CSV table of C-alpha atoms in Angstrom, one decimal:
chain,number,residue,atom,x,y,z
A,70,MET,CA,-2.5,4.3,58.6
A,71,LYS,CA,-4.1,1.7,56.7
A,72,ASN,CA,-5.8,4.9,54.5
A,73,VAL,CA,-2.1,6.8,54.0
A,74,ALA,CA,-0.7,3.4,52.9
A,75,LYS,CA,-4.0,3.3,50.4
A,76,ASN,CA,-3.4,6.8,49.2
A,77,PHE,CA,0.3,6.3,48.9
A,78,SER,CA,-0.2,3.1,46.9
A,79,THR,CA,-2.8,4.6,44.5
A,80,VAL,CA,-0.3,8.1,44.3
A,81,ILE,CA,2.4,4.9,42.9
A,82,ARG,CA,0.1,3.3,40.4
A,83,CYS,CA,-1.0,6.8,39.1
A,84,PHE,CA,2.7,7.9,38.4
A,85,ILE,CA,3.2,4.2,36.8
A,86,PHE,CA,0.4,4.6,34.8
A,87,VAL,CA,1.4,8.3,33.9
A,88,LEU,CA,4.7,7.0,33.1
A,89,PHE,CA,3.6,4.6,30.6
A,90,SER,CA,1.2,7.1,29.2
A,91,LEU,CA,3.9,9.2,28.2
A,92,THR,CA,6.0,6.7,26.7
A,93,VAL,CA,3.2,6.0,24.6
A,94,ARG,CA,1.8,8.5,23.6
A,95,VAL,CA,4.0,9.6,20.7
A,96,LYS,CA,3.6,6.4,19.5
A,97,SER,CA,-0.1,6.1,19.7
A,98,GLN,CA,-3.4,7.3,20.2
A,99,PHE,CA,-5.5,6.2,23.4
A,100,CYS,CA,-9.0,5.7,23.4
A,101,HIS,CA,-11.7,5.7,26.3
A,102,GLY,CA,-14.8,6.0,27.3
A,103,ILE,CA,-15.8,3.0,24.7
A,104,SER,CA,-16.2,-1.1,24.7
A,105,GLN,CA,-12.8,-3.4,23.9
A,106,TYR,CA,-13.0,-3.9,19.9
A,107,ASP,CA,-14.9,-0.9,19.2
A,108,ARG,CA,-14.2,1.6,16.5
A,109,CYS,CA,-11.6,4.2,17.3
A,110,SER,CA,-10.4,6.1,14.3
A,111,PRO,CA,-11.8,6.7,11.2
A,112,ASN,CA,-10.3,3.7,9.8
A,113,SER,CA,-12.0,1.2,10.4
A,114,ALA,CA,-9.0,-1.4,10.2
A,115,CYS,CA,-8.0,0.2,14.1
A,116,VAL,CA,-10.0,-0.6,17.5
A,117,CYS,CA,-9.6,0.1,21.0
A,118,TYR,CA,-7.5,-2.5,22.7
A,119,TYR,CA,-7.9,-1.8,26.7
A,120,ILE,CA,-4.9,-1.8,28.5
A,121,ALA,CA,-3.8,-4.9,30.9
A,122,GLY,CA,-3.9,-2.9,34.2
A,123,ALA,CA,-5.8,0.2,33.5
A,124,THR,CA,-9.3,0.9,33.6
A,125,ASP,CA,-11.2,1.8,30.6
A,126,ILE,CA,-8.3,2.8,29.2
A,127,GLY,CA,-7.0,1.7,25.7
A,128,ILE,CA,-5.0,1.9,22.8
A,129,CYS,CA,-6.0,2.4,19.1
A,130,ALA,CA,-4.8,0.4,16.9
A,131,ASP,CA,-4.6,-1.8,13.6
A,132,GLU,CA,-7.1,-5.2,14.1
A,133,PHE,CA,-5.3,-7.1,11.0
A,134,VAL,CA,-2.7,-9.0,13.2
A,135,ASP,CA,-2.7,-13.5,13.5
A,136,CYS,CA,-3.4,-14.3,16.9
A,137,SER,CA,-0.1,-16.9,16.4
A,138,GLU,CA,1.7,-13.5,16.5
A,139,LEU,CA,1.1,-12.7,19.5
A,140,VAL,CA,2.9,-13.5,22.8
A,141,PRO,CA,1.5,-13.6,26.7
A,142,CYS,CA,3.0,-10.8,28.8
A,143,GLU,CA,5.6,-11.3,30.9
A,144,GLN,CA,3.7,-11.6,34.4
A,145,PRO,CA,3.2,-10.2,37.0
A,146,ASN,CA,3.8,-6.8,35.5
A,147,ASN,CA,2.1,-6.9,32.5
A,148,LEU,CA,5.8,-6.4,30.5
A,149,CYS,CA,6.9,-6.4,26.7
A,150,HIS,CA,10.4,-6.4,25.8
A,151,GLU,CA,10.1,-5.8,22.3
A,152,LEU,CA,10.4,-2.5,20.9
A,153,ASN,CA,7.1,-0.9,20.4
A,154,HIS,CA,4.8,-4.0,22.1
A,155,ARG,CA,2.4,-3.0,24.2
A,156,CYS,CA,0.4,-5.2,26.8
A,157,VAL,CA,-3.1,-5.1,26.0
A,158,HIS,CA,-6.0,-7.4,26.6
A,159,HIS,CA,-7.4,-9.5,23.4
A,160,PRO,CA,-9.4,-12.1,24.4
A,161,ARG,CA,-10.3,-13.3,21.1
A,162,CYS,CA,-6.9,-14.5,20.8
A,163,ARG,CA,-5.7,-15.0,24.9
A,164,ASN,CA,-7.4,-15.4,28.2
A,165,LEU,CA,-3.9,-13.6,29.5
A,166,PRO,CA,-2.9,-10.0,28.5
A,167,VAL,CA,-0.7,-10.3,25.0
A,168,CYS,CA,2.2,-7.8,23.4
A,169,TYR,CA,0.6,-6.4,20.9
A,170,SER,CA,3.0,-4.3,18.3
A,171,VAL,CA,2.0,-0.5,17.8
A,172,PRO,CA,5.0,0.8,15.8
A,173,SER,CA,6.1,4.4,15.1
A,174,PHE,CA,3.8,5.2,12.4
A,175,ASN,CA,0.5,4.1,14.1
A,176,ARG,CA,-1.0,7.5,14.8
A,177,GLN,CA,-0.8,8.2,11.5
A,178,LEU,CA,-2.4,4.6,10.6
A,179,CYS,CA,-5.3,5.3,13.0
A,180,PRO,CA,-5.6,9.0,13.2
A,181,PRO,CA,-8.3,10.0,16.0
A,182,ILE,CA,-12.0,10.4,15.3
A,183,ALA,CA,-13.0,14.4,14.7
A,184,THR,CA,-13.5,16.1,18.2
A,185,MET,CA,-15.2,18.9,18.7
A,186,ASN,CA,-14.5,20.9,22.2
A,187,SER,CA,-17.2,21.8,24.5
A,188,THR,CA,-17.2,25.1,26.9
A,189,THR,CA,-15.2,22.6,29.1
A,190,THR,CA,-11.7,21.0,28.8
A,191,SER,CA,-13.2,17.8,27.7
A,192,THR,CA,-13.7,16.6,24.1
A,193,ILE,CA,-16.6,14.6,22.4
A,194,PRO,CA,-16.0,12.2,19.9
A,195,ILE,CA,-18.4,13.0,16.7
A,196,THR,CA,-20.1,9.6,15.7
A,197,THR,CA,-22.4,10.7,12.9
A,198,THR,CA,-20.9,10.1,9.1
A,199,THR,CA,-19.2,14.0,9.1
A,200,ALA,CA,-16.4,12.2,10.4
A,201,THR,CA,-14.1,11.3,7.1
A,202,GLN,CA,-10.8,8.7,6.9
A,203,GLN,CA,-7.5,10.4,5.3
A,204,ILE,CA,-7.5,9.5,2.0
A,205,PHE,CA,-4.1,7.8,0.4
A,206,PRO,CA,-3.1,7.6,-2.8
A,207,LEU,CA,-3.7,4.3,-4.5
A,208,ARG,CA,-0.3,1.9,-3.8
A,209,ALA,CA,0.9,4.2,-1.5
A,210,PRO,CA,1.5,3.8,2.1
A,211,ALA,CA,-0.8,5.5,4.9
A,212,ILE,CA,2.8,6.5,6.9
A,213,ASP,CA,5.6,8.2,6.6
A,214,ILE,CA,8.4,6.5,5.8
A,215,HIS,CA,11.7,7.7,7.1
A,216,PRO,CA,14.2,8.1,4.4
A,217,ASN,CA,16.6,5.9,5.6
A,218,ALA,CA,13.6,2.8,6.1
A,219,LYS,CA,14.7,-0.8,5.5
A,220,TRP,CA,12.7,-3.3,4.1
A,221,ALA,CA,13.8,-7.4,4.9
A,222,GLN,CA,16.1,-8.7,2.2
A,223,ASN,CA,14.6,-12.2,2.1
A,224,GLY,CA,10.8,-12.1,0.8
A,225,LEU,CA,7.4,-13.9,1.5
A,226,THR,CA,5.7,-15.5,-1.1
A,227,VAL,CA,2.3,-14.3,-0.8
A,228,ALA,CA,0.9,-15.0,-4.0
A,229,GLY,CA,2.3,-17.8,-6.3
A,230,GLY,CA,5.1,-19.3,-6.1
A,231,ASN,CA,4.3,-22.9,-7.4
A,232,GLY,CA,5.6,-22.5,-11.1
A,233,ASP,CA,4.2,-21.1,-13.7
A,234,GLY,CA,0.4,-22.4,-14.3
A,235,ASN,CA,-3.1,-21.8,-13.9
A,236,GLY,CA,-4.1,-23.7,-10.9
A,237,THR,CA,-5.5,-21.6,-7.7
A,238,ASN,CA,-2.2,-22.1,-5.9
A,239,GLN,CA,-0.3,-20.4,-9.6
A,240,VAL,CA,0.4,-17.3,-11.0
A,241,SER,CA,1.7,-16.7,-14.7
A,242,ARG,CA,3.6,-13.6,-15.2
A,243,PRO,CA,1.9,-11.2,-12.9
A,244,ARG,CA,2.0,-7.4,-14.1
A,245,GLY,CA,0.0,-5.8,-11.9
A,246,VAL,CA,-0.4,-5.8,-8.3
A,247,TYR,CA,-2.7,-4.1,-5.6
A,248,VAL,CA,-2.6,-4.6,-1.9
A,249,ASP,CA,-6.6,-3.7,-0.2
A,250,ASP,CA,-6.5,-1.9,2.9
A,251,ASP,CA,-7.3,-5.7,4.1
A,252,GLN,CA,-4.2,-7.3,2.9
A,253,THR,CA,-6.2,-8.7,0.2
A,254,ILE,CA,-3.7,-9.0,-2.6
A,255,TYR,CA,-5.3,-8.4,-6.3
A,256,VAL,CA,-2.8,-9.5,-9.4
A,257,ALA,CA,-3.2,-9.1,-13.3
A,258,GLU,CA,-1.8,-12.2,-14.2
A,259,TYR,CA,-0.7,-11.5,-18.1
A,260,SER,CA,-0.4,-14.7,-19.8
A,261,ASN,CA,-3.6,-16.2,-17.6
A,262,HIS,CA,-5.8,-13.2,-18.5
A,263,ARG,CA,-7.3,-12.9,-15.5
A,264,ILE,CA,-7.1,-11.2,-12.4
A,265,VAL,CA,-6.9,-12.9,-8.9
A,266,GLU,CA,-7.8,-11.7,-5.4
A,267,TRP,CA,-5.8,-13.5,-2.9
A,268,LYS,CA,-7.0,-12.6,0.6
A,269,TYR,CA,-4.5,-12.4,3.6
A,270,GLY,CA,-2.6,-15.5,4.7
A,271,ALA,CA,-4.0,-17.7,1.7
A,272,THR,CA,-2.5,-20.0,0.1
A,273,SER,CA,-4.7,-19.8,-3.2
A,274,GLY,CA,-6.3,-17.5,-4.7
A,275,GLN,CA,-10.0,-17.2,-6.1
A,276,VAL,CA,-10.5,-15.7,-9.9
A,277,VAL,CA,-12.2,-12.3,-9.8
A,278,ALA,CA,-12.3,-11.3,-13.7
A,279,GLY,CA,-11.6,-13.1,-16.7
A,280,GLY,CA,-10.3,-16.5,-16.4
A,281,ASN,CA,-12.0,-18.0,-19.4
A,282,GLY,CA,-8.8,-18.0,-21.6
A,283,PRO,CA,-8.3,-14.8,-24.1
A,284,GLY,CA,-11.0,-12.8,-26.2
A,285,LYS,CA,-12.8,-9.6,-26.5
A,286,SER,CA,-15.9,-10.5,-25.4
A,287,ALA,CA,-17.5,-9.1,-22.0
A,288,ASN,CA,-16.7,-12.2,-19.4
A,289,ARG,CA,-13.1,-11.9,-20.9
A,290,LEU,CA,-9.7,-10.2,-20.6
A,291,TYR,CA,-6.7,-10.5,-23.1
A,292,ASN,CA,-2.9,-10.1,-21.6
A,293,PRO,CA,-4.2,-7.7,-18.7
A,294,GLU,CA,-1.3,-5.7,-17.4
A,295,ASP,CA,-2.9,-4.0,-14.5
A,296,VAL,CA,-5.7,-3.4,-11.7
A,297,ILE,CA,-6.7,-1.1,-9.3
A,298,VAL,CA,-9.8,-1.7,-7.0
A,299,ASP,CA,-12.4,1.0,-6.6
A,300,LYS,CA,-13.7,1.2,-3.0
A,301,GLU,CA,-16.7,3.6,-3.2
A,302,ARG,CA,-17.9,1.7,-5.9
A,303,ASP,CA,-16.8,-1.9,-5.0
A,304,ARG,CA,-15.4,-2.8,-8.3
A,305,LEU,CA,-12.3,-3.7,-10.3
A,306,ILE,CA,-11.0,-1.3,-12.8
A,307,ILE,CA,-8.6,-3.2,-15.2
A,308,CYS,CA,-6.3,-2.7,-17.9
A,309,ASP,CA,-7.1,-5.2,-20.5
A,310,THR,CA,-4.0,-4.3,-22.7
A,311,GLY,CA,-4.2,-7.2,-25.1
A,312,ASN,CA,-8.5,-5.4,-26.2
A,313,GLN,CA,-6.7,-2.1,-25.7
A,314,ARG,CA,-9.5,-1.5,-23.4
A,315,VAL,CA,-10.7,-0.3,-19.4
A,316,VAL,CA,-12.8,-2.5,-18.3
A,317,ARG,CA,-14.5,-2.2,-15.1
A,318,TRP,CA,-15.8,-5.1,-13.3
A,319,PRO,CA,-17.6,-5.9,-9.9
A,320,ARG,CA,-15.8,-6.7,-7.3
A,321,ARG,CA,-17.6,-9.6,-5.5
A,322,ASN,CA,-19.7,-12.3,-7.7
A,323,GLY,CA,-19.0,-10.8,-11.0
A,324,THR,CA,-19.3,-12.9,-13.9
A,325,SER,CA,-18.5,-9.9,-16.9
A,326,GLY,CA,-17.4,-6.7,-17.5
A,327,GLU,CA,-18.0,-3.5,-18.6
A,328,THR,CA,-16.3,-1.4,-21.4
A,329,MET,CA,-15.5,1.9,-19.9
A,330,ILE,CA,-12.3,3.4,-22.5
A,331,SER,CA,-12.1,1.8,-25.9
A,332,ASN,CA,-9.5,1.7,-28.7
A,333,ILE,CA,-6.8,3.3,-26.1
A,334,VAL,CA,-2.9,1.5,-25.4
A,335,CYS,CA,-3.2,1.2,-21.4
A,336,ILE,CA,0.1,-0.5,-19.2
A,337,GLY,CA,-0.7,1.3,-16.1
A,338,LEU,CA,-3.5,2.9,-14.2
A,339,THR,CA,-4.7,4.7,-11.0
A,340,MET,CA,-7.1,7.0,-9.5
A,341,ASP,CA,-7.5,10.2,-7.6
A,342,GLU,CA,-9.8,10.9,-4.4
A,343,ASN,CA,-12.3,12.5,-7.0
A,344,GLY,CA,-12.4,9.2,-9.1
A,345,SER,CA,-10.8,10.8,-12.0
A,346,LEU,CA,-8.7,7.4,-13.8
A,347,TYR,CA,-5.6,8.3,-15.2
A,348,VAL,CA,-4.5,6.0,-17.8
A,349,ALA,CA,0.0,5.6,-19.0
A,350,GLY,CA,0.2,4.1,-22.4
A,351,GLU,CA,0.5,6.7,-24.9
A,352,GLY,CA,1.4,9.4,-22.5
A,353,VAL,CA,-0.7,9.8,-19.8
A,354,ARG,CA,-5.0,10.9,-20.1
A,355,ARG,CA,-7.0,11.7,-17.2
A,356,TYR,CA,-10.4,10.7,-17.7
A,357,ARG,CA,-12.7,12.5,-15.2
A,358,ILE,CA,-16.2,11.0,-14.1
A,359,GLY,CA,-18.4,11.2,-17.1
A,360,ASP,CA,-15.1,12.1,-19.9
A,361,THR,CA,-14.7,9.4,-22.2
A,362,LYS,CA,-12.0,11.5,-24.3
A,363,GLY,CA,-9.5,12.4,-21.9
A,364,THR,CA,-7.2,15.1,-21.7
A,365,VAL,CA,-3.5,14.3,-21.6
A,366,VAL,CA,-1.7,15.5,-18.4
A,367,ALA,CA,2.1,14.1,-19.2
A,368,GLY,CA,3.7,14.3,-22.6
A,369,ILE,CA,1.9,16.5,-24.1
A,370,ASN,CA,4.2,16.8,-27.1
A,371,GLY,CA,4.0,13.4,-28.4
A,372,TYR,CA,6.4,10.7,-28.1
A,373,GLY,CA,10.4,11.6,-27.8
A,374,HIS,CA,13.4,12.3,-25.4
A,375,GLY,CA,12.3,15.8,-23.7
A,376,LEU,CA,11.3,17.2,-21.0
A,377,ASP,CA,7.5,17.6,-22.3
A,378,GLN,CA,7.2,14.5,-24.1
A,379,LEU,CA,7.3,10.8,-22.9
A,380,ALA,CA,8.8,7.8,-24.5
A,381,GLY,CA,7.1,4.4,-23.5
A,382,PRO,CA,5.4,5.5,-20.2
A,383,SER,CA,4.1,2.1,-18.6
A,384,TYR,CA,3.3,2.9,-15.3
A,385,VAL,CA,1.8,6.2,-13.6
A,386,PHE,CA,1.2,7.5,-9.7
A,387,VAL,CA,-0.9,10.5,-8.7
A,388,ASP,CA,-0.1,12.0,-4.8
A,389,ARG,CA,-2.4,14.1,-2.8
A,390,ASP,CA,-1.6,17.3,-4.9
A,391,HIS,CA,-2.8,15.9,-8.3
A,392,SER,CA,1.0,15.2,-9.7
A,393,VAL,CA,1.8,12.7,-12.0
A,394,TYR,CA,4.6,10.4,-11.6
A,395,VAL,CA,4.8,8.1,-14.6
A,396,SER,CA,8.1,5.6,-15.5
A,397,ASP,CA,9.2,6.4,-19.2
A,398,TRP,CA,10.4,2.9,-20.3
A,399,VAL,CA,12.2,3.9,-23.2
A,400,THR,CA,14.2,6.6,-21.4
A,401,SER,CA,14.9,4.8,-18.3
A,402,ARG,CA,13.9,7.5,-16.3
A,403,VAL,CA,10.9,8.7,-13.7
A,404,MET,CA,8.9,11.9,-14.5
A,405,LYS,CA,6.8,14.1,-12.6
A,406,TRP,CA,4.0,16.3,-14.4
A,407,GLU,CA,2.8,19.3,-11.7
A,408,GLU,CA,-1.1,19.4,-11.8
A,409,ASN,CA,-1.5,21.8,-14.9
A,410,ALA,CA,2.3,21.4,-15.9
A,411,LYS,CA,3.4,21.8,-19.8
A,412,VAL,CA,7.3,20.3,-18.8
A,413,GLY,CA,7.9,17.7,-16.3
A,414,ILE,CA,10.7,16.5,-14.3
A,415,VAL,CA,13.2,13.8,-13.9
A,416,VAL,CA,13.1,12.0,-10.6
A,417,ALA,CA,14.7,9.5,-11.5
A,418,GLY,CA,17.0,8.1,-13.9
A,419,GLY,CA,17.8,10.0,-17.2
A,420,GLN,CA,21.2,9.2,-17.2
A,421,GLY,CA,20.8,6.6,-20.1
A,422,LYS,CA,20.3,3.0,-19.1
A,423,GLY,CA,22.6,1.5,-16.4
A,424,ASN,CA,22.7,0.1,-13.5
A,425,SER,CA,25.0,2.6,-11.6
A,426,LEU,CA,23.3,4.2,-9.0
A,427,THR,CA,22.6,7.5,-11.2
A,428,GLN,CA,20.8,5.0,-13.9
A,429,LEU,CA,18.0,2.8,-14.6
A,430,ASP,CA,17.2,0.3,-17.1
A,431,ARG,CA,13.8,0.0,-17.9
A,432,PRO,CA,11.5,1.0,-15.2
A,433,ARG,CA,8.1,-0.1,-14.8
A,434,GLY,CA,5.8,0.7,-11.5
A,435,VAL,CA,6.5,3.7,-9.5
A,436,VAL,CA,5.3,4.2,-5.7
A,437,ALA,CA,5.8,7.9,-4.5
A,438,ASP,CA,5.0,8.5,-0.2
A,439,GLN,CA,4.2,11.2,1.2
A,440,LEU,CA,7.4,13.0,1.7
A,441,GLY,CA,8.2,12.9,-2.2
A,442,THR,CA,10.7,9.2,-2.0
A,443,VAL,CA,10.0,8.1,-5.0
A,444,TYR,CA,10.2,4.0,-5.6
A,445,VAL,CA,10.6,2.0,-8.7
A,446,VAL,CA,10.5,-1.3,-10.2
A,447,ASP,CA,14.3,-0.9,-12.1
A,448,GLN,CA,12.8,-4.0,-14.4
A,449,ASN,CA,16.4,-5.1,-15.9
A,450,ASN,CA,18.5,-4.9,-13.3
A,451,ASN,CA,16.2,-7.1,-11.1
A,452,ARG,CA,15.9,-4.5,-8.1
A,453,ILE,CA,13.8,-1.8,-6.7
A,454,MET,CA,15.2,1.9,-6.7
A,455,ARG,CA,14.1,4.4,-3.8
A,456,TRP,CA,15.0,8.2,-4.6
A,457,PRO,CA,14.5,10.9,-2.0
A,458,LYS,CA,12.8,14.2,-3.3
A,459,GLY,CA,15.8,16.0,-5.3
A,460,ALA,CA,18.4,13.5,-5.3
A,461,THR,CA,20.8,12.7,-7.7
A,462,GLN,CA,21.0,9.2,-7.1
A,463,GLY,CA,19.1,6.5,-5.9
A,464,SER,CA,19.6,3.9,-3.1
A,465,ILE,CA,18.6,0.2,-3.7
A,466,ILE,CA,16.2,-1.5,-1.4
A,467,ILE,CA,15.4,-4.7,-2.9
A,468,GLY,CA,17.6,-6.8,-5.0
A,469,GLU,CA,21.0,-6.7,-4.0
A,470,ASN,CA,21.7,-10.6,-5.4
A,471,GLY,CA,21.5,-10.4,-8.5
A,472,GLN,CA,18.8,-11.8,-10.8
A,473,GLY,CA,17.4,-15.6,-9.6
A,474,GLY,CA,14.5,-17.2,-7.7
A,475,GLN,CA,15.5,-17.2,-4.2
A,476,SER,CA,13.9,-15.5,-1.7
A,477,ASN,CA,16.7,-12.2,-1.9
A,478,GLN,CA,16.3,-12.0,-5.5
A,479,LEU,CA,14.0,-10.8,-8.3
A,480,PHE,CA,13.4,-12.5,-12.0
A,481,LEU,CA,12.3,-9.2,-14.5
A,482,PRO,CA,10.1,-7.9,-11.3
A,483,TYR,CA,7.0,-5.6,-13.2
A,484,ALA,CA,5.3,-3.4,-10.7
A,485,LEU,CA,4.8,-2.9,-7.1
A,486,SER,CA,2.3,-2.0,-4.6
A,487,PHE,CA,3.0,-1.2,-0.3
A,488,ASP,CA,0.1,-2.1,2.1
A,489,ARG,CA,-1.0,1.0,4.6
A,490,HIS,CA,2.3,-0.4,7.0
A,491,GLY,CA,4.5,0.8,4.4
A,492,ASN,CA,5.4,-3.0,3.6
A,493,LEU,CA,6.1,-3.4,-0.2
A,494,TYR,CA,5.0,-6.0,-2.4
A,495,VAL,CA,6.5,-6.9,-6.1
A,496,ALA,CA,5.1,-8.5,-9.0
A,497,ASP,CA,8.1,-10.5,-9.5
A,498,GLU,CA,7.0,-12.1,-13.3
A,499,TYR,CA,9.0,-14.4,-14.8
A,500,ASN,CA,9.1,-16.1,-11.0
A,501,HIS,CA,5.4,-16.5,-11.3
A,502,ARG,CA,5.4,-15.0,-7.8
A,503,VAL,CA,4.5,-11.7,-5.4
A,504,GLN,CA,6.3,-11.0,-2.9
A,505,LYS,CA,5.9,-9.2,0.3
A,506,PHE,CA,9.1,-7.3,2.3
A,507,ASN,CA,8.4,-6.5,5.3
A,508,ILE,CA,9.2,-3.3,6.7
A,509,GLU,CA,12.0,-3.4,9.4
A,510,GLN,CA,13.2,0.4,10.4
A,511,THR,CA,10.8,3.5,10.0
A,512,THR,CA,13.9,5.2,12.1
A,513,ASN,CA,16.8,6.9,12.0
């Protein structure tokens, strides 16, 4: 009788676990056969968290969650009542199991390590260097953002916000923002002639390029407008706009930079997965590795309002297909140029300057997600707009409260970037701060 009861209990536990597994499988990937906190994805930020009540089975999830954000699971059944949270062991934070966020996009954020089938039905993880990490375009999210996604309307200040100045807790007229995989923020400060690194959760930044006053020497910058990180070579690439050059600067302990491109108007820049650099200023030019002249890939017919022209290109984004998106400041439109295209198409604005949903007024920073939705800084309207692929009008996602300095307002914003979770960062130029707007809804 005891054996029957024991077997019945085992069946019940297995049924409960399978039911739990079916609940989370669509949103996450499992890790098994590895230790707690072992890497479980090509994305090095993802580690294994053992599921409370299970044996040797965990969920592969992003490790960059502050311990203070975690709450204990409800005992004795290890329950989590908040949507998209799972009860896991996390002894680095708490002795008891905690509720850990496993968002709907987790499987895209933490894809499985490449596997190969053996002669049986089991799979063997490949742990050699041939397993490659998914590559996402610079500044783009690492998830599919639902067309109806929403963001918190009250932003969190993650850099500056302490007035205009040159202190380590201040920024002055931020014009470029880049967010790295670990949520470190790099800010191009136009008026302080420097690039400042702000670690996740930091209350002050560290100067990593420039900061020695304006000038042309190798250790100075002059009105920089944009910055990106070349992770493969561990260096910063900077639009040193006032010096009409693009410079590269060691990301760690660099005391001076090196000129990559001279005598060029550089307002915005980006890089594709091949290491080719795209510079917006007078049209958009692409510089492949070793190329010093560049090739015009957008605005091939010079200055103007035609579909083969650009008038005041300011920021540039390149997607996985090497299509170029560029914000055309004078014509108040965003253009898309497919690879090798002679003519671009309007993907946002293009109806003259204005504040209706079909218009933009001096667009700046631009990013497109994996669905082709365009996100653009509508500078003079103090708002961030979203234009789904093929749409004839956009929607306001941030900044419906007019110009100002409150947490739900912007003052002539300049640039934007996503982190890989889909949170949105805005360089709020004349509020001298960078604002983070957390994504709140990723589905209908």
